[in-house]
Amino acid sequence: MKSYGIERSSRLILLLIYTFISAIFAFIYLTKSGAQRDGFCFENPFFYLITITTLCFIVLVHASISSRHKPIVAFGSLFLFLFLSEISFCIFYGEIISEGVLDSIIETNSHEVMSMTKQALLIIGPAFITTFLILFVLKKLIFVKFRIFVPLSLYILILSVVLLFLVTKSSLKSDIKNGHLKSSVSVIRTIFPAVLGDLSYLLASYASTDIYSNTNEIEKFNQAVILPPNKYDNDLIVFIMGESSLVSRYSAYGYHQQTTPFMTNIFSQNGGCIIPNSHSAAALTRDSIPMTLSFNVPESNDNLFDNKSIIEMARFNHYKTYWLASAAQAIQGTFNSKFGFIARKSDVITFSEDLLDINLSQLLEDTLQKDNSPKKFIFVHLRGSHQPYSKGYDEVDKLALPDVEEYDLTIHHTDRTIKALYDVINKYSNNYTIIYTSDHGEIVNVGHGIGDNVDQFLIPFMFISTNQRYNCQFIESFRGPDGYLSGIMNKYILSNLLGYEIDPAILDKEKNNDRVFMPNSSVMPFLEVLNKH
């Protein structure tokens, strides 16, 4: 009787500890996800629901680890490791894992996976060590066992109710029918944030990439486009998309290190302009590029599938289209990326064999030398300043700037790349327009797609044209009343360059609604993000 009383008391104490951990987890999840902005967290019914599901999960993990069956122990250990990885991510980045990060895990290539190894180790390393410590404690020091009938039944019951809601709710039924599973699974993730929610979302994200596999041409133009297009007057349009490029690290914009001497000279010439106060539409490549090259908007992906992209519009107006990218930005397979859906509509898709961007100039020269098509639209996607920074520069950059941060060296390498590309363009054309900007900015030495730090949105925008019709005033006409040029405007700028007129009423509406797509999939006014910092 005495040992039974001690065991029962120990079980109660441990249950109280697990409940406390679950309540803290629920509080952090609600506050960090933005689901709880005002008022007390304890007034939110989701706080108690998340606490219950997390408590059930922890008790089930405890019971699995305490099992005598090795396969069950292995599964319990895996789920414990995943849970601790979520906690480690929150500690390291100060926020929960966003849907944007989960999507990027699925929609990536092998080069990007390898580039993020260091950041991944910083998260999973502590989680791995802590998992072994907990396993040791539960196996060697704590001999409390829980009956799993109640937590398992409660967990399954809540999950069944949520699934029933998803299946019967009319607004979600159509999404499920069309294969758009992520919006439905987001509901599961809200109620079961401990492991199950993230695993479900990853599975749904993987299943949903099938929607990017269709390569058939889209017939419908966006309602903003006035048809028919005009006779084109740009023989060569080159749009160069940088990567993870923070504008405040450019000497062209006032940075104290000479990181961009070539760009400063090129875009200060007659016909060129270095545009201040520009920001990207999103903080992740997978979201930003579609809002540049299609009529996708932060609120919805519908236009991506319903309207012609800029690539298709260029082809419609007799431009031959090319997608050139560094090996680090290779599109692997037909299912792996949202912007790959757009890229595959190009006439020619080519990737360099080297990670360094400087080699793209040879790829461009080969393209222009071999192809005598009179009209060309070329999209060039750089590796830029993506982590790890050590892979984004070479000895030439180190000799030019011997005492700077690695990130600054990647900007200098981009500067050399733009110069090399510009020289090739000048060699083969006397009627061209060049735009250089970036898909998003960078929180230097941290990354991007994290929280609400404005640095991941602040980007350069540079322009030069031999056509006097397209000058700095042309670009400035797309600036919003808040004083910023949004990445959302890229599609309209390119439409004009390709010979299309844009409905002024729709354009003004977009300019007056300057917003960004956040890493957590919410939409915020840009000035609200800017004013937080």
Short mmCIF file of C-alpha atoms in Angstrom, two decimals:
data_model
loop_
_atom_site.label_atom_id
_atom_site.label_comp_id
_atom_site.label_asym_id
_atom_site.label_seq_id
_atom_site.Cartn_x
_atom_site.Cartn_y
_atom_site.Cartn_z
CA MET A 1 0.00 0.00 0.00
CA LYS A 2 2.81 2.38 0.89
CA SER A 3 4.62 1.91 -2.43
CA TYR A 4 1.32 2.32 -4.27
CA GLY A 5 0.76 5.63 -2.44
CA ILE A 6 4.25 6.85 -3.33
CA GLU A 7 3.78 5.83 -6.97
CA ARG A 8 0.41 7.55 -7.12
CA SER A 9 1.86 10.71 -5.55
CA SER A 10 4.80 10.67 -8.00
CA ARG A 11 2.41 10.21 -10.92
CA LEU A 12 0.36 13.20 -9.74
CA ILE A 13 3.44 15.41 -9.32
CA LEU A 14 4.73 14.43 -12.77
CA LEU A 15 1.29 15.06 -14.28
CA LEU A 16 1.25 18.54 -12.74
CA ILE A 17 4.71 19.23 -14.20
CA TYR A 18 3.57 18.07 -17.64
CA THR A 19 0.44 20.22 -17.36
CA PHE A 20 2.58 23.22 -16.49
CA ILE A 21 4.85 22.57 -19.51
CA SER A 22 1.79 22.18 -21.74
CA ALA A 23 0.29 25.46 -20.51
CA ILE A 24 3.57 27.30 -21.16
CA PHE A 25 3.75 25.77 -24.64
CA ALA A 26 0.16 26.82 -25.36
CA PHE A 27 0.86 30.36 -24.15
CA ILE A 28 4.00 30.67 -26.29
CA TYR A 29 2.24 29.22 -29.33
CA LEU A 30 -0.71 31.60 -29.12
CA THR A 31 1.38 34.71 -28.50
CA LYS A 32 4.16 33.93 -30.99
CA SER A 33 1.81 32.80 -33.77
CA GLY A 34 -0.14 36.06 -33.58
CA ALA A 35 -3.37 34.23 -32.73
CA GLN A 36 -3.48 36.12 -29.40
CA ARG A 37 -2.66 39.81 -29.84
CA ASP A 38 -4.99 41.56 -27.41
CA GLY A 39 -6.48 40.59 -24.08
CA PHE A 40 -5.46 37.82 -21.70
CA CYS A 41 -4.35 34.53 -23.15
CA PHE A 42 -6.36 32.74 -20.47
CA GLU A 43 -9.58 34.15 -21.92
CA ASN A 44 -8.92 32.38 -25.19
CA PRO A 45 -10.58 28.92 -25.38
CA PHE A 46 -7.81 27.77 -27.73
CA PHE A 47 -5.35 28.16 -24.85
CA TYR A 48 -7.09 25.37 -22.93
CA LEU A 49 -7.60 23.24 -26.02
CA ILE A 50 -3.91 23.45 -26.95
CA THR A 51 -2.93 22.76 -23.33
CA ILE A 52 -5.05 19.59 -23.33
CA THR A 53 -3.76 18.28 -26.68
CA THR A 54 -0.16 19.02 -25.73
CA LEU A 55 -0.59 17.36 -22.33
CA CYS A 56 -2.05 14.27 -23.99
CA PHE A 57 0.87 14.24 -26.42
CA ILE A 58 3.48 14.51 -23.64
CA VAL A 59 1.84 11.76 -21.57
CA LEU A 60 1.66 9.49 -24.63
CA VAL A 61 5.36 10.14 -25.35
CA HIS A 62 6.19 9.36 -21.71
CA ALA A 63 4.20 6.13 -21.89
CA SER A 64 5.89 5.13 -25.17
CA ILE A 65 9.39 5.71 -23.79
CA SER A 66 8.50 3.71 -20.67
CA SER A 67 7.35 0.75 -22.77
CA ARG A 68 9.18 -2.58 -22.80
CA HIS A 69 8.78 -2.83 -26.58
CA LYS A 70 11.68 -1.31 -28.50
CA PRO A 71 9.70 -0.17 -31.57
CA ILE A 72 7.31 1.77 -29.32
CA VAL A 73 10.27 3.30 -27.45
CA ALA A 74 11.80 4.30 -30.79
CA PHE A 75 8.59 6.04 -31.91
CA GLY A 76 8.26 7.79 -28.56
CA SER A 77 11.87 8.97 -28.75
CA LEU A 78 11.35 10.29 -32.29
CA PHE A 79 8.28 12.30 -31.29
CA LEU A 80 10.10 13.62 -28.22
CA PHE A 81 12.99 14.73 -30.46
CA LEU A 82 10.60 16.49 -32.86
CA PHE A 83 8.85 18.25 -29.97
CA LEU A 84 12.15 19.40 -28.52
CA SER A 85 13.23 20.59 -31.99
CA GLU A 86 10.13 22.80 -32.12
CA ILE A 87 11.05 24.22 -28.72
CA SER A 88 14.68 24.67 -29.78
CA PHE A 89 13.57 26.57 -32.92
CA CYS A 90 11.45 28.87 -30.75
CA ILE A 91 14.35 29.55 -28.38
CA PHE A 92 16.84 30.15 -31.21
CA TYR A 93 14.63 32.36 -33.41
CA GLY A 94 12.20 33.74 -30.83
CA GLU A 95 9.13 32.48 -32.69
CA ILE A 96 7.30 29.29 -33.56
CA ILE A 97 8.00 27.47 -36.83
CA SER A 98 5.99 29.34 -39.46
CA GLU A 99 4.06 27.83 -42.35
CA GLY A 100 6.45 29.62 -44.70
CA VAL A 101 9.41 27.77 -43.20
CA LEU A 102 7.57 24.44 -43.46
CA ASP A 103 6.66 25.14 -47.09
CA SER A 104 10.26 26.04 -47.85
CA ILE A 105 11.41 22.69 -46.43
CA ILE A 106 9.28 20.94 -49.05
CA GLU A 107 9.81 23.39 -51.95
CA THR A 108 13.59 23.46 -52.02
CA ASN A 109 16.49 21.87 -53.85
CA SER A 110 19.51 19.94 -52.62
CA HIS A 111 21.80 23.00 -52.73
CA GLU A 112 19.52 25.00 -50.45
CA VAL A 113 19.13 22.05 -48.10
CA MET A 114 22.92 21.81 -47.76
CA SER A 115 23.21 25.58 -47.34
CA MET A 116 20.96 25.50 -44.29
CA THR A 117 22.83 22.65 -42.57
CA LYS A 118 24.51 24.95 -40.04
CA GLN A 119 21.21 26.54 -38.95
CA ALA A 120 19.56 23.12 -38.76
CA LEU A 121 22.33 21.78 -36.52
CA LEU A 122 21.90 24.74 -34.16
CA ILE A 123 18.28 23.68 -33.73
CA ILE A 124 18.37 19.89 -33.80
CA GLY A 125 21.72 19.57 -31.97
CA PRO A 126 20.39 20.74 -28.57
CA ALA A 127 17.15 18.83 -29.19
CA PHE A 128 19.10 15.64 -29.87
CA ILE A 129 21.19 15.99 -26.70
CA THR A 130 18.15 16.84 -24.56
CA THR A 131 16.26 13.83 -25.96
CA PHE A 132 19.01 11.49 -24.74
CA LEU A 133 19.09 13.17 -21.32
CA ILE A 134 15.32 12.76 -20.91
CA LEU A 135 15.50 9.16 -22.10
CA PHE A 136 18.16 8.47 -19.47
CA VAL A 137 16.13 10.11 -16.69
CA LEU A 138 12.90 8.30 -17.61
CA LYS A 139 14.64 4.94 -17.98
CA LYS A 140 17.03 5.11 -15.03
CA LEU A 141 15.66 7.53 -12.45
CA ILE A 142 11.89 7.89 -12.87
CA PHE A 143 9.80 4.73 -12.81
CA VAL A 144 6.37 6.33 -13.07
CA LYS A 145 4.02 4.81 -15.64
CA PHE A 146 0.81 6.29 -17.05
CA ARG A 147 -2.22 4.47 -18.34
CA ILE A 148 -2.63 5.63 -21.91
CA PHE A 149 -6.37 4.95 -22.34
CA VAL A 150 -7.55 8.39 -21.15
CA PRO A 151 -4.97 10.62 -22.97
CA LEU A 152 -5.14 8.54 -26.15
CA SER A 153 -8.96 8.54 -26.20
CA LEU A 154 -9.11 12.29 -25.54
CA TYR A 155 -6.47 13.01 -28.19
CA ILE A 156 -8.29 10.92 -30.82
CA LEU A 157 -11.67 12.40 -29.84
CA ILE A 158 -10.50 16.00 -30.31
CA LEU A 159 -8.79 15.08 -33.58
CA SER A 160 -11.95 13.36 -34.85
CA VAL A 161 -14.06 16.44 -34.05
CA VAL A 162 -11.58 18.69 -35.88
CA LEU A 163 -11.51 16.38 -38.93
CA LEU A 164 -15.31 16.22 -38.98
CA PHE A 165 -15.42 20.02 -38.91
CA LEU A 166 -12.97 20.23 -41.81
CA VAL A 167 -14.87 17.73 -43.93
CA THR A 168 -18.27 19.34 -43.37
CA LYS A 169 -17.31 23.03 -43.50
CA SER A 170 -18.29 24.16 -47.01
CA SER A 171 -15.53 26.75 -47.44
CA LEU A 172 -12.87 24.10 -46.81
CA LYS A 173 -14.52 21.27 -48.76
CA SER A 174 -13.73 22.91 -52.10
CA ASP A 175 -10.08 23.37 -51.08
CA ILE A 176 -9.78 19.70 -50.15
CA LYS A 177 -11.51 18.66 -53.39
CA ASN A 178 -9.09 20.73 -55.48
CA GLY A 179 -6.05 19.38 -53.66
CA HIS A 180 -5.39 22.59 -51.70
CA LEU A 181 -4.93 20.84 -48.39
CA LYS A 182 -2.80 23.33 -46.51
CA SER A 183 -5.57 25.71 -45.47
CA SER A 184 -7.44 22.79 -43.91
CA VAL A 185 -4.39 21.37 -42.17
CA SER A 186 -3.62 24.82 -40.75
CA VAL A 187 -6.67 24.30 -38.53
CA ILE A 188 -5.20 21.03 -37.24
CA ARG A 189 -1.89 22.80 -36.68
CA THR A 190 -3.62 25.45 -34.58
CA ILE A 191 -5.13 22.90 -32.20
CA PHE A 192 -2.35 20.28 -32.27
CA PRO A 193 0.81 22.44 -32.47
CA ALA A 194 2.96 19.84 -30.72
CA VAL A 195 4.50 17.77 -33.57
CA LEU A 196 1.25 16.48 -35.12
CA GLY A 197 0.37 19.89 -36.54
CA ASP A 198 3.77 20.43 -38.19
CA LEU A 199 3.97 16.86 -39.52
CA SER A 200 0.45 17.17 -40.95
CA TYR A 201 1.30 20.47 -42.59
CA LEU A 202 4.54 19.08 -44.11
CA LEU A 203 2.58 16.13 -45.52
CA ALA A 204 -0.11 18.45 -46.90
CA SER A 205 2.51 20.77 -48.36
CA TYR A 206 4.20 17.86 -50.10
CA ALA A 207 0.88 16.59 -51.46
CA SER A 208 -0.10 20.09 -52.58
CA THR A 209 3.01 20.60 -54.73
CA ASP A 210 1.22 18.54 -57.37
CA ILE A 211 -0.70 21.72 -58.21
CA TYR A 212 2.56 23.19 -59.58
CA SER A 213 3.12 20.37 -62.09
CA ASN A 214 0.80 21.64 -64.84
CA THR A 215 2.81 23.15 -67.71
CA ASN A 216 -0.14 23.97 -69.97
CA GLU A 217 -0.36 27.58 -71.08
CA ILE A 218 -2.91 29.71 -69.23
CA GLU A 219 -5.26 31.49 -71.61
CA LYS A 220 -6.71 34.22 -69.41
CA PHE A 221 -5.04 37.59 -68.85
CA ASN A 222 -5.32 39.36 -65.53
CA GLN A 223 -8.08 41.95 -65.43
CA ALA A 224 -5.50 44.71 -64.97
CA VAL A 225 -4.00 44.05 -68.43
CA ILE A 226 -5.43 46.09 -71.32
CA LEU A 227 -5.44 44.19 -74.63
CA PRO A 228 -4.18 44.03 -77.29
CA PRO A 229 -0.53 44.73 -76.41
CA ASN A 230 1.32 47.54 -78.16
CA LYS A 231 4.14 47.07 -80.63
CA TYR A 232 7.17 46.30 -78.50
CA ASP A 233 10.06 48.74 -78.45
CA ASN A 234 12.49 46.81 -76.21
CA ASP A 235 14.57 44.22 -78.07
CA LEU A 236 16.11 42.78 -74.90
CA ILE A 237 14.69 42.88 -71.38
CA VAL A 238 16.84 41.35 -68.65
CA PHE A 239 15.40 41.04 -65.14
CA ILE A 240 18.09 40.05 -62.62
CA MET A 241 16.75 38.72 -59.33
CA GLY A 242 19.18 38.78 -56.43
CA GLU A 243 18.87 36.66 -53.32
CA SER A 244 18.81 37.64 -49.64
CA SER A 245 20.19 41.10 -50.45
CA LEU A 246 19.90 43.78 -47.77
CA VAL A 247 19.99 47.27 -49.26
CA SER A 248 21.75 48.88 -46.30
CA ARG A 249 24.89 46.84 -47.12
CA TYR A 250 25.23 48.47 -50.57
CA SER A 251 27.72 51.30 -50.94
CA ALA A 252 25.45 52.52 -53.76
CA TYR A 253 22.95 53.28 -50.99
CA GLY A 254 25.44 54.82 -48.55
CA TYR A 255 27.11 51.84 -46.84
CA HIS A 256 30.57 52.74 -45.60
CA GLN A 257 32.31 49.74 -47.22
CA GLN A 258 32.80 49.82 -51.01
CA THR A 259 30.65 46.77 -51.67
CA THR A 260 29.05 47.91 -54.95
CA PRO A 261 31.41 50.16 -56.95
CA PHE A 262 30.45 48.63 -60.31
CA MET A 263 26.70 48.92 -59.79
CA THR A 264 27.13 52.49 -58.62
CA ASN A 265 28.85 53.34 -61.92
CA ILE A 266 26.52 51.34 -64.18
CA PHE A 267 23.23 52.60 -62.78
CA SER A 268 24.45 56.20 -62.42
CA GLN A 269 24.89 56.50 -66.18
CA ASN A 270 22.48 58.23 -68.52
CA GLY A 271 19.32 56.12 -68.60
CA GLY A 272 20.06 54.51 -65.25
CA CYS A 273 18.73 55.02 -61.75
CA ILE A 274 19.41 53.73 -58.25
CA ILE A 275 15.95 53.66 -56.71
CA PRO A 276 15.74 54.31 -52.94
CA ASN A 277 13.12 52.96 -50.53
CA SER A 278 12.22 49.63 -52.12
CA HIS A 279 10.90 46.56 -50.37
CA SER A 280 10.07 43.00 -51.35
CA ALA A 281 6.55 41.59 -51.30
CA ALA A 282 7.58 38.69 -49.06
CA ALA A 283 10.50 37.42 -46.98
CA LEU A 284 10.82 34.04 -48.70
CA THR A 285 11.79 33.29 -52.32
CA ARG A 286 8.88 30.91 -52.88
CA ASP A 287 6.41 33.72 -52.13
CA SER A 288 8.29 36.72 -53.52
CA ILE A 289 9.11 35.56 -57.07
CA PRO A 290 5.51 34.60 -57.90
CA MET A 291 4.44 38.13 -56.94
CA THR A 292 7.06 39.48 -59.36
CA LEU A 293 6.44 37.18 -62.32
CA SER A 294 2.72 36.56 -61.99
CA PHE A 295 -0.33 38.44 -60.77
CA ASN A 296 -0.21 36.56 -57.50
CA VAL A 297 -1.07 38.74 -54.48
CA PRO A 298 -0.39 38.29 -50.75
CA GLU A 299 -4.00 37.43 -50.02
CA SER A 300 -4.41 34.60 -52.53
CA ASN A 301 -2.62 32.25 -54.94
CA ASP A 302 -5.59 32.11 -57.32
CA ASN A 303 -4.08 34.42 -59.94
CA LEU A 304 -1.02 32.19 -60.16
CA PHE A 305 -3.18 29.47 -61.71
CA ASP A 306 -5.92 31.58 -63.35
CA ASN A 307 -3.93 34.32 -65.14
CA LYS A 308 -1.04 34.39 -67.58
CA SER A 309 2.32 34.96 -65.92
CA ILE A 310 4.78 37.59 -67.12
CA ILE A 311 6.63 34.77 -68.92
CA GLU A 312 3.48 33.82 -70.84
CA MET A 313 2.64 37.45 -71.54
CA ALA A 314 6.12 37.94 -73.00
CA ARG A 315 5.67 34.93 -75.26
CA PHE A 316 2.22 36.15 -76.33
CA ASN A 317 3.82 39.40 -77.52
CA HIS A 318 6.50 37.53 -79.51
CA TYR A 319 9.38 37.59 -77.01
CA LYS A 320 11.46 34.47 -76.67
CA THR A 321 11.79 33.74 -72.96
CA TYR A 322 14.76 32.43 -71.01
CA TRP A 323 15.22 31.39 -67.39
CA LEU A 324 18.90 31.41 -66.38
CA ALA A 325 19.94 30.60 -62.83
CA SER A 326 22.86 29.56 -60.71
CA ALA A 327 23.20 25.91 -59.73
CA ALA A 328 22.07 26.87 -56.22
CA GLN A 329 18.71 27.99 -57.64
CA ALA A 330 18.12 24.92 -59.82
CA ILE A 331 14.53 23.74 -60.12
CA GLN A 332 14.59 20.00 -59.53
CA GLY A 333 11.70 17.96 -60.85
CA THR A 334 8.23 19.23 -61.64
CA PHE A 335 6.71 19.43 -58.20
CA ASN A 336 9.09 21.24 -55.94
CA SER A 337 8.40 24.95 -56.10
CA LYS A 338 5.79 27.61 -56.61
CA PHE A 339 8.09 29.75 -58.74
CA GLY A 340 9.10 26.61 -60.68
CA PHE A 341 5.49 26.56 -61.93
CA ILE A 342 6.26 29.91 -63.62
CA ALA A 343 9.80 29.04 -64.72
CA ARG A 344 8.69 25.97 -66.64
CA LYS A 345 6.61 28.19 -68.96
CA SER A 346 9.86 29.65 -70.35
CA ASP A 347 11.13 28.67 -73.81
CA VAL A 348 14.62 27.98 -72.48
CA ILE A 349 15.61 26.97 -68.93
CA THR A 350 19.32 26.70 -68.15
CA PHE A 351 21.31 26.42 -64.93
CA SER A 352 25.01 27.06 -64.46
CA GLU A 353 27.24 24.24 -63.24
CA ASP A 354 28.89 26.41 -60.57
CA LEU A 355 27.47 27.87 -57.38
CA LEU A 356 29.27 31.20 -57.86
CA ASP A 357 27.17 33.79 -59.66
CA ILE A 358 30.08 35.24 -61.61
CA ASN A 359 29.81 32.26 -63.98
CA LEU A 360 26.32 33.31 -65.06
CA SER A 361 27.82 35.87 -67.44
CA GLN A 362 29.21 33.05 -69.56
CA LEU A 363 25.80 31.36 -69.53
CA LEU A 364 24.22 34.61 -70.70
CA GLU A 365 26.87 35.08 -73.40
CA ASP A 366 26.30 31.57 -74.71
CA THR A 367 22.57 32.30 -74.84
CA LEU A 368 22.90 35.59 -76.72
CA GLN A 369 25.61 34.27 -79.03
CA LYS A 370 23.71 31.19 -80.16
CA ASP A 371 20.18 32.60 -80.39
CA ASN A 372 19.32 35.27 -82.94
CA SER A 373 15.70 35.74 -81.88
CA PRO A 374 14.89 39.44 -82.40
CA LYS A 375 13.04 39.87 -79.09
CA LYS A 376 14.16 38.32 -75.83
CA PHE A 377 12.96 38.39 -72.22
CA ILE A 378 15.58 36.93 -69.87
CA PHE A 379 15.10 36.23 -66.17
CA VAL A 380 18.38 35.69 -64.29
CA HIS A 381 18.19 34.24 -60.78
CA LEU A 382 21.30 34.68 -58.63
CA ARG A 383 22.48 32.73 -55.61
CA GLY A 384 23.35 36.12 -54.18
CA SER A 385 23.82 36.35 -50.43
CA HIS A 386 21.99 33.23 -49.34
CA GLN A 387 23.47 31.41 -46.35
CA PRO A 388 26.05 30.08 -45.86
CA TYR A 389 27.75 33.31 -46.84
CA SER A 390 31.10 31.54 -47.21
CA LYS A 391 29.82 29.93 -50.43
CA GLY A 392 28.87 33.24 -52.02
CA TYR A 393 32.24 34.87 -52.72
CA ASP A 394 35.76 34.06 -53.91
CA GLU A 395 39.36 35.21 -53.47
CA VAL A 396 38.84 38.23 -55.75
CA ASP A 397 36.24 39.58 -53.33
CA LYS A 398 38.49 38.91 -50.33
CA LEU A 399 41.36 40.79 -51.95
CA ALA A 400 39.11 43.73 -52.79
CA LEU A 401 37.63 43.94 -49.27
CA PRO A 402 40.07 42.24 -46.87
CA ASP A 403 38.56 43.46 -43.57
CA VAL A 404 34.80 43.08 -43.89
CA GLU A 405 32.13 40.62 -42.82
CA GLU A 406 31.43 37.60 -45.00
CA TYR A 407 28.01 38.98 -45.87
CA ASP A 408 29.62 42.12 -47.35
CA LEU A 409 31.82 39.90 -49.51
CA THR A 410 28.71 38.25 -51.00
CA ILE A 411 27.34 41.70 -51.90
CA HIS A 412 30.67 42.54 -53.56
CA HIS A 413 30.46 39.28 -55.53
CA THR A 414 26.97 40.24 -56.67
CA ASP A 415 28.38 43.60 -57.76
CA ARG A 416 30.98 41.86 -59.92
CA THR A 417 28.29 39.57 -61.32
CA ILE A 418 26.08 42.47 -62.37
CA LYS A 419 29.08 44.12 -64.05
CA ALA A 420 29.88 40.91 -65.96
CA LEU A 421 26.25 40.48 -67.05
CA TYR A 422 26.04 44.14 -68.06
CA ASP A 423 29.18 43.84 -70.21
CA VAL A 424 27.71 40.83 -72.05
CA ILE A 425 24.41 42.64 -72.64
CA ASN A 426 26.24 45.70 -73.99
CA LYS A 427 28.27 43.47 -76.28
CA TYR A 428 25.26 41.88 -77.97
CA SER A 429 22.56 44.58 -77.86
CA ASN A 430 22.11 48.33 -78.20
CA ASN A 431 18.40 48.26 -77.35
CA TYR A 432 17.99 46.83 -73.87
CA THR A 433 16.45 47.37 -70.47
CA ILE A 434 17.97 45.91 -67.30
CA ILE A 435 16.41 45.67 -63.85
CA TYR A 436 18.30 44.44 -60.81
CA THR A 437 16.52 43.86 -57.52
CA SER A 438 16.24 41.07 -54.92
CA ASP A 439 13.59 38.54 -53.97
CA HIS A 440 13.90 39.67 -50.34
CA GLY A 441 16.34 41.12 -47.83
CA GLU A 442 18.27 39.45 -45.04
CA ILE A 443 18.62 39.61 -41.28
CA VAL A 444 22.40 39.43 -41.48
CA ASN A 445 23.92 36.38 -39.73
CA VAL A 446 20.41 35.11 -38.91
CA GLY A 447 18.58 34.51 -42.19
CA HIS A 448 15.13 35.41 -43.50
CA GLY A 449 11.56 34.19 -43.35
CA ILE A 450 11.65 34.72 -39.59
CA GLY A 451 9.41 36.95 -37.49
CA ASP A 452 8.72 40.55 -38.47
CA ASN A 453 12.21 42.06 -38.73
CA VAL A 454 12.03 44.65 -41.52
CA ASP A 455 15.57 43.90 -42.78
CA GLN A 456 14.24 40.81 -44.56
CA PHE A 457 12.11 43.11 -46.76
CA LEU A 458 14.47 46.02 -47.51
CA ILE A 459 16.04 45.51 -50.94
CA PRO A 460 17.87 47.36 -53.74
CA PHE A 461 16.19 48.31 -57.01
CA MET A 462 18.31 49.48 -59.94
CA PHE A 463 17.28 50.19 -63.52
CA ILE A 464 18.89 51.17 -66.80
CA SER A 465 17.46 51.40 -70.31
CA THR A 466 18.70 52.58 -73.69
CA ASN A 467 15.08 53.50 -74.46
CA GLN A 468 14.41 57.09 -73.36
CA ARG A 469 10.75 56.28 -72.88
CA TYR A 470 11.66 54.11 -69.91
CA ASN A 471 13.52 56.38 -67.52
CA CYS A 472 13.68 57.00 -63.78
CA GLN A 473 10.35 58.84 -63.84
CA PHE A 474 8.81 55.72 -65.38
CA ILE A 475 9.94 53.65 -62.38
CA GLU A 476 8.96 56.36 -59.89
CA SER A 477 5.41 56.33 -61.25
CA PHE A 478 4.94 52.95 -59.53
CA ARG A 479 5.92 54.23 -56.08
CA GLY A 480 3.17 54.16 -53.46
CA PRO A 481 1.94 57.16 -51.46
CA ASP A 482 3.78 55.78 -48.41
CA GLY A 483 7.05 56.56 -50.22
CA TYR A 484 8.04 52.96 -50.98
CA LEU A 485 8.33 50.96 -54.19
CA SER A 486 6.84 47.53 -53.49
CA GLY A 487 7.93 44.26 -55.08
CA ILE A 488 4.28 43.81 -56.02
CA MET A 489 4.85 46.56 -58.61
CA ASN A 490 7.42 44.45 -60.49
CA LYS A 491 4.73 42.67 -62.50
CA TYR A 492 3.25 45.98 -63.65
CA ILE A 493 6.65 47.44 -64.53
CA LEU A 494 7.48 44.36 -66.59
CA SER A 495 4.06 44.39 -68.24
CA ASN A 496 4.71 47.93 -69.49
CA LEU A 497 8.18 47.03 -70.72
CA LEU A 498 6.69 44.09 -72.65
CA GLY A 499 4.21 46.37 -74.42
CA TYR A 500 1.11 45.99 -72.22
CA GLU A 501 -0.92 48.83 -70.75
CA ILE A 502 -2.30 48.49 -67.22
CA ASP A 503 -5.71 49.68 -66.05
CA PRO A 504 -4.91 52.89 -64.10
CA ALA A 505 -7.68 52.28 -61.55
CA ILE A 506 -6.35 48.82 -60.66
CA LEU A 507 -2.76 50.08 -60.56
CA ASP A 508 -3.67 52.95 -58.24
CA LYS A 509 -5.57 50.57 -55.97
CA GLU A 510 -2.49 48.35 -55.68
CA LYS A 511 -0.15 51.29 -55.07
CA ASN A 512 -2.41 52.54 -52.30
CA ASN A 513 -2.45 49.16 -50.60
CA ASP A 514 1.20 48.58 -49.74
CA ARG A 515 1.36 45.33 -47.82
CA VAL A 516 3.68 42.35 -47.42
CA PHE A 517 3.22 38.61 -47.04
CA MET A 518 4.67 37.62 -43.67
CA PRO A 519 6.54 34.37 -42.89
CA ASN A 520 3.59 33.21 -40.76
CA SER A 521 1.31 33.57 -43.83
CA SER A 522 -0.43 36.70 -42.52
CA VAL A 523 -0.65 39.93 -44.54
CA MET A 524 0.51 43.19 -42.93
CA PRO A 525 0.75 46.82 -44.10
CA PHE A 526 4.40 47.45 -44.88
CA LEU A 527 4.55 50.63 -42.79
CA GLU A 528 3.36 48.63 -39.78
CA VAL A 529 6.34 46.29 -40.19
CA LEU A 530 8.68 49.22 -40.81
CA ASN A 531 7.51 51.21 -37.79
CA LYS A 532 8.09 48.27 -35.45
CA HIS A 533 11.80 48.82 -36.00
#
